[in-house]
Coordinates of C-alpha atoms in Angstrom, one line a residue:
M1 CA 7.5 -5.1 -12.4
K2 CA 8.5 -8.6 -11.5
L3 CA 5.6 -10.0 -9.5
G4 CA 7.1 -13.5 -9.1
P5 CA 6.3 -17.0 -10.2
A6 CA 2.7 -16.9 -9.0
T7 CA 1.9 -14.3 -11.6
K8 CA 3.1 -15.8 -14.8
G9 CA 0.8 -15.4 -17.8
S10 CA 0.0 -11.8 -18.5
S11 CA 3.0 -10.4 -16.5
A12 CA 4.2 -8.8 -19.8
S13 CA 1.1 -6.5 -19.8
L14 CA 1.8 -5.6 -16.1
E15 CA 5.3 -4.7 -17.0
Q16 CA 4.0 -2.5 -19.8
H17 CA 1.5 -0.7 -17.5
H18 CA 4.3 -0.1 -15.0
S19 CA 6.4 1.7 -17.6
E20 CA 3.4 3.7 -18.8
I21 CA 2.7 4.8 -15.2
E22 CA 6.3 5.8 -14.7
E23 CA 6.1 8.1 -17.8
E24 CA 2.8 9.6 -16.6
L25 CA 4.3 10.2 -13.2
K26 CA 7.1 12.2 -14.7
K27 CA 4.6 14.5 -16.4
S28 CA 3.4 15.5 -13.0
F29 CA 6.8 17.1 -12.3
E30 CA 7.0 19.2 -15.5
G31 CA 7.6 22.8 -14.7
H32 CA 8.5 22.1 -11.1
E33 CA 12.3 22.7 -11.0
L34 CA 12.8 24.0 -7.4
P35 CA 15.4 21.8 -5.7
F36 CA 12.7 20.9 -3.2
Y37 CA 11.2 18.5 -5.8
N38 CA 14.4 16.4 -5.7
L39 CA 13.2 15.2 -2.4
L40 CA 10.1 13.8 -4.1
R41 CA 12.1 12.4 -7.0
Y42 CA 14.5 10.8 -4.6
H43 CA 11.7 9.0 -2.8
L44 CA 10.3 7.8 -6.1
G45 CA 13.7 6.3 -6.9
W46 CA 14.6 8.7 -9.8
V47 CA 17.6 10.6 -8.3
D48 CA 20.2 10.2 -5.5
P49 CA 20.4 12.6 -2.5
E50 CA 22.4 15.1 -4.7
G51 CA 19.7 15.1 -7.4
K52 CA 21.6 13.1 -9.9
P53 CA 19.7 10.5 -12.0
T54 CA 19.9 7.0 -10.6
Q55 CA 18.3 3.6 -10.9
A56 CA 17.1 2.8 -7.4
V57 CA 14.6 0.2 -6.4
K58 CA 11.1 1.6 -7.1
G59 CA 7.7 0.7 -5.8
K60 CA 5.4 -2.0 -7.2
S61 CA 2.8 0.5 -8.4
L62 CA 0.1 -2.0 -7.5
R63 CA -2.7 0.6 -6.8
A64 CA -2.0 2.4 -10.1
I65 CA -1.9 -0.8 -12.1
L66 CA -5.1 -1.9 -10.4
C67 CA -6.8 1.3 -11.5
L68 CA -5.8 0.7 -15.1
L69 CA -6.8 -3.0 -15.0
A70 CA -10.2 -2.2 -13.4
G71 CA -10.9 0.3 -16.1
E72 CA -9.8 -2.0 -18.9
A73 CA -11.7 -4.9 -17.5
V74 CA -15.1 -3.1 -17.7
G75 CA -14.4 -1.9 -21.3
G76 CA -12.4 1.3 -20.8
N77 CA -9.3 2.5 -22.5
P78 CA -6.3 2.3 -20.1
Q79 CA -4.5 5.0 -22.0
E80 CA -7.2 7.5 -21.1
I81 CA -7.1 6.4 -17.5
L82 CA -3.3 6.9 -17.0
P83 CA -3.5 10.2 -15.2
A84 CA -5.8 8.7 -12.6
A85 CA -3.4 5.8 -12.1
A86 CA -0.4 8.2 -11.7
A87 CA -2.4 10.2 -9.2
L88 CA -3.0 7.1 -7.1
E89 CA 0.7 6.3 -7.1
L90 CA 1.5 9.9 -6.0
L91 CA -1.0 9.7 -3.2
H92 CA 0.3 6.3 -2.1
N93 CA 3.8 7.7 -1.9
F94 CA 2.6 10.7 0.1
T95 CA 1.4 8.2 2.7
L96 CA 4.7 6.3 2.7
I97 CA 6.8 9.5 3.4
H98 CA 4.5 10.4 6.3
D99 CA 4.5 6.8 7.6
D100 CA 8.3 6.8 7.6
V101 CA 8.2 10.0 9.7
Q102 CA 5.6 8.6 12.1
D103 CA 7.3 5.3 12.5
E104 CA 10.8 6.8 12.4
D105 CA 11.9 4.3 9.8
L106 CA 15.4 5.0 8.6
E107 CA 15.2 2.9 5.4
R108 CA 12.8 2.2 2.6
R109 CA 13.6 0.2 -0.5
H110 CA 17.2 -0.3 0.6
R111 CA 17.8 3.5 0.9
P112 CA 17.6 6.1 3.6
T113 CA 14.2 7.5 4.0
V114 CA 13.5 11.2 3.1
W115 CA 13.3 12.3 6.7
A116 CA 16.5 10.5 7.6
I117 CA 18.3 12.7 5.0
W118 CA 16.5 16.0 5.0
G119 CA 14.7 15.9 8.4
K120 CA 11.1 15.5 9.5
P121 CA 9.9 19.1 8.6
Q122 CA 11.0 18.8 5.0
A123 CA 9.8 15.2 4.7
I124 CA 6.3 16.4 5.8
N125 CA 6.5 19.1 3.1
A126 CA 7.5 16.5 0.6
G127 CA 4.5 14.3 1.5
D128 CA 2.1 17.2 1.3
A129 CA 3.5 18.1 -2.1
L130 CA 2.9 14.6 -3.4
H131 CA -0.7 14.8 -2.1
T132 CA -1.3 18.1 -4.0
L133 CA 0.4 16.8 -7.1
A134 CA -1.9 13.8 -7.0
A135 CA -5.0 16.0 -7.1
L136 CA -3.6 18.1 -9.9
T137 CA -2.7 14.9 -11.9
V138 CA -6.3 13.7 -11.7
L139 CA -7.3 16.9 -13.5
R140 CA -5.2 15.9 -16.4
L141 CA -8.0 13.4 -17.3
R142 CA -9.5 16.4 -19.1
E143 CA -6.7 16.2 -21.6
K144 CA -8.0 12.6 -22.4
D145 CA -11.5 13.9 -23.3
I146 CA -13.0 12.5 -20.1
S147 CA -16.2 14.3 -19.2
A148 CA -16.1 16.9 -16.5
E149 CA -18.5 14.9 -14.4
K150 CA -16.2 11.8 -14.5
V151 CA -13.2 13.9 -13.7
I152 CA -14.9 15.4 -10.6
R153 CA -16.0 12.0 -9.5
A154 CA -12.4 10.7 -9.9
L155 CA -11.1 13.5 -7.8
Q156 CA -13.8 12.9 -5.1
I157 CA -12.8 9.2 -5.0
L158 CA -9.2 10.1 -4.6
E159 CA -9.8 12.4 -1.7
E160 CA -12.4 10.2 0.0
S161 CA -10.0 7.3 -0.2
C162 CA -7.3 9.5 1.3
L163 CA -9.4 10.7 4.2
K164 CA -10.5 7.1 4.9
L165 CA -6.8 6.1 4.9
I166 CA -5.8 8.8 7.3
E167 CA -8.6 7.6 9.6
G168 CA -7.1 4.2 9.5
Q169 CA -3.6 5.6 10.3
Y170 CA -5.2 7.4 13.3
L171 CA -6.6 4.1 14.6
D172 CA -3.3 2.3 13.9
L173 CA -1.4 4.9 16.1
I174 CA -4.0 4.6 18.8
F175 CA -3.7 0.8 18.8
E176 CA 0.1 1.1 19.5
E177 CA -0.9 2.4 23.0
R178 CA -3.3 -0.5 23.8
L179 CA -3.1 -4.2 24.5
D180 CA -6.8 -5.0 24.3
I181 CA -7.1 -4.9 20.5
R182 CA -9.1 -7.7 19.0
V183 CA -8.9 -9.2 15.5
E184 CA -12.2 -7.7 14.5
A185 CA -11.1 -4.2 15.4
Y186 CA -7.8 -4.7 13.6
L187 CA -9.6 -5.6 10.4
K188 CA -11.9 -2.6 10.6
M189 CA -8.7 -0.4 11.0
V190 CA -7.1 -2.1 7.9
E191 CA -10.2 -1.6 5.9
R192 CA -9.4 2.1 6.2
K193 CA -5.6 2.2 6.4
T194 CA -4.7 -0.1 3.5
A195 CA -7.8 -1.4 1.8
A196 CA -9.3 2.1 1.3
L197 CA -6.7 3.0 -1.4
F198 CA -7.0 -0.4 -3.1
E199 CA -10.8 -0.1 -3.1
G200 CA -10.4 3.5 -4.4
A201 CA -8.1 2.5 -7.2
A202 CA -10.5 -0.2 -8.5
W203 CA -13.5 2.2 -8.0
M204 CA -11.8 5.0 -9.8
G205 CA -10.6 2.9 -12.8
A206 CA -14.0 1.2 -13.1
S207 CA -16.0 4.4 -12.9
L208 CA -13.8 5.9 -15.6
G209 CA -14.3 2.8 -17.8
T210 CA -18.0 2.3 -17.6
D211 CA -21.3 3.8 -16.5
D212 CA -22.6 0.4 -15.3
E213 CA -22.8 0.8 -11.5
E214 CA -23.1 -2.9 -10.9
L215 CA -19.7 -3.5 -12.5
V216 CA -18.2 -0.6 -10.6
T217 CA -19.5 -2.0 -7.3
A218 CA -18.1 -5.4 -8.1
L219 CA -14.6 -4.0 -8.8
R220 CA -14.8 -1.9 -5.6
G221 CA -15.5 -5.0 -3.6
Y222 CA -12.6 -6.8 -5.3
G223 CA -10.2 -3.9 -4.5
K224 CA -11.2 -3.9 -0.8
E225 CA -10.6 -7.6 -0.5
L226 CA -7.3 -7.3 -2.3
G227 CA -6.2 -4.6 0.1
L228 CA -7.0 -6.7 3.1
A229 CA -5.1 -9.6 1.8
F230 CA -2.2 -7.3 0.9
Q231 CA -2.0 -5.8 4.4
I232 CA -2.2 -9.1 6.2
R233 CA 0.6 -10.5 4.1
D234 CA 2.5 -7.3 4.9
D235 CA 2.1 -8.0 8.6
I236 CA 3.6 -11.4 8.1
L237 CA 6.6 -10.0 6.1
G238 CA 7.1 -7.3 8.9
I239 CA 8.1 -10.2 11.2
W240 CA 9.3 -13.0 9.0
G241 CA 10.2 -11.3 5.8
S242 CA 13.7 -11.2 4.3
E243 CA 15.5 -7.9 4.5
E244 CA 17.1 -8.5 1.1
K245 CA 13.6 -8.7 -0.5
T246 CA 11.6 -6.3 1.6
G247 CA 14.2 -3.6 2.1
K248 CA 13.3 -3.4 5.8
K249 CA 15.0 -4.8 8.9
P250 CA 13.6 -8.2 9.9
R251 CA 11.3 -8.3 13.0
A252 CA 11.1 -4.5 12.9
D253 CA 7.4 -4.6 13.8
I254 CA 8.2 -6.6 16.9
R255 CA 11.0 -4.2 18.0
R256 CA 8.5 -1.3 17.7
R257 CA 5.8 -3.5 19.5
K258 CA 3.4 -2.8 16.6
K259 CA 0.0 -4.5 16.9
T260 CA 0.0 -6.3 13.6
L261 CA -2.4 -9.2 13.0
P262 CA 0.0 -12.1 14.1
V263 CA 0.7 -10.1 17.3
I264 CA -3.0 -9.4 18.0
H265 CA -3.8 -13.1 17.5
A266 CA -1.1 -14.1 20.0
L267 CA -1.9 -11.4 22.5
E268 CA -5.3 -13.0 22.9
R269 CA -3.7 -16.3 23.8
S270 CA -0.4 -15.5 25.6
G271 CA 0.0 -13.7 28.9
E272 CA 3.7 -13.9 28.4
L273 CA 3.5 -11.9 25.2
R274 CA 1.3 -9.3 26.9
Q275 CA 3.9 -8.8 29.6
L276 CA 6.6 -8.3 27.0
Y277 CA 4.5 -5.8 25.1
Q278 CA 4.0 -3.7 28.3
K279 CA 7.7 -2.8 28.2
K280 CA 8.8 0.4 26.6
E281 CA 11.7 -1.3 24.8
L282 CA 12.5 -4.9 23.9
Q283 CA 16.0 -6.3 24.0
E284 CA 17.1 -8.6 21.2
E285 CA 16.5 -11.8 23.3
E286 CA 13.0 -10.5 24.1
V287 CA 12.3 -9.9 20.4
N288 CA 13.4 -13.5 19.7
L289 CA 11.1 -14.7 22.5
A290 CA 8.2 -12.7 21.1
V291 CA 8.6 -14.4 17.7
E292 CA 8.8 -17.8 19.4
I293 CA 5.5 -17.1 21.2
L294 CA 3.9 -16.1 17.9
E295 CA 5.0 -19.4 16.4
R296 CA 3.8 -21.4 19.3
C297 CA 0.4 -19.7 19.1
G298 CA 0.1 -20.5 15.3
S299 CA -0.2 -16.8 14.6
R300 CA 1.7 -16.9 11.4
E301 CA -0.5 -19.7 10.0
F302 CA -3.6 -17.9 11.2
A303 CA -2.6 -14.7 9.4
Q304 CA -1.7 -16.5 6.2
E305 CA -5.0 -18.4 6.2
L306 CA -6.9 -15.1 6.6
A307 CA -4.9 -13.5 3.8
Q308 CA -5.8 -16.4 1.6
E309 CA -9.5 -16.1 2.6
H310 CA -9.6 -12.4 1.5
C311 CA -7.8 -13.4 -1.7
H312 CA -10.5 -15.9 -2.5
Q313 CA -13.2 -13.4 -1.7
A314 CA -11.5 -11.0 -4.2
L315 CA -11.5 -13.6 -6.9
A316 CA -15.2 -14.4 -6.2
R317 CA -16.0 -10.7 -6.9
L318 CA -14.3 -11.0 -10.3
A319 CA -16.5 -14.0 -11.1
E320 CA -19.7 -12.1 -10.5
F321 CA -19.8 -10.3 -13.8
P322 CA -18.4 -10.8 -17.4
L323 CA -15.2 -8.8 -17.7
R324 CA -12.6 -8.5 -20.5
K325 CA -10.5 -11.7 -20.4
S326 CA -6.9 -10.3 -20.4
P327 CA -7.3 -7.7 -17.7
K328 CA -9.5 -10.1 -15.7
E329 CA -6.6 -12.6 -15.7
S330 CA -4.2 -9.9 -14.6
L331 CA -6.5 -8.9 -11.8
K332 CA -6.5 -12.6 -10.7
E333 CA -2.7 -12.4 -10.7
L334 CA -2.7 -9.4 -8.5
A335 CA -4.9 -11.1 -5.9
L336 CA -2.7 -14.2 -5.8
F337 CA 0.4 -12.1 -5.6
S338 CA -0.9 -10.0 -2.8
A339 CA -1.6 -13.0 -0.6
K340 CA 1.6 -14.9 -1.3
R341 CA 4.3 -12.2 -2.0
D342 CA 7.6 -12.2 -0.3
F343 CA 8.5 -8.5 -0.9

């Protein structure tokens, strides 16, 4: 995984973790040969729509890598934690398939989405299957001589994080119907929708790597702040990102009138934007006008400053306790990447 120039240093170890996670993910599909599973493999970038092997753009696996790094940072063996990391990646992809259905996105990672090819009912099935595979994959921790107590805790963390994430998605959908959203309410929603899985990844990895609850709590806090920085940066890219790098249409969030952080910031300051967002559909010139309003209000700068603030808070959590040097440096890289990434 190429994280970019801001993450030079231990990026080789991140690349290695990415490969290990990929291999662990494939184990989750062993024995599942029904053609239905090609929908899942397609989404993960392994096959084309006909089920033939391909080399498509894959996800960044940040949550899975975070799980491994958190476990290693507190003294655990990342090889023993791999099933947990793979489970998190499967769960994350379950949410992406369902997000694409809910948002009616036609493309992800420069390819048609699952529902765009096979329809919404089968896409929902595919997402549900990934969720189930995630839970089953956690149980493979037993093959790594992880205690039953820790395996049960890992499964509980996975499902609690998932439920919290779904609560956040509920709030996000409700927000689409309102114009009175405030920044504080938005951040509480994002704590669930995005930060919950980042927090859960760090929580799961750390709890598998140590029995020291102070260390686990510190890593959980780091994961939460990382997730907030990641989502805020995602909001910026949803308006100003490059299609070539993000794989999504530029300004797509504006066209859908989504209440992302820059928009919420500007809605509090611009009656003109509020009038635009009361329309059911925006024409191209109105999309351009909305972006101009955001820029006049300084909403892009506001959002980026807040992303940086949560990045710094994540780094502060890492400084609270002594951690293994190499994974600690990689965790710092992830925080910096999340706040400045361009894809």
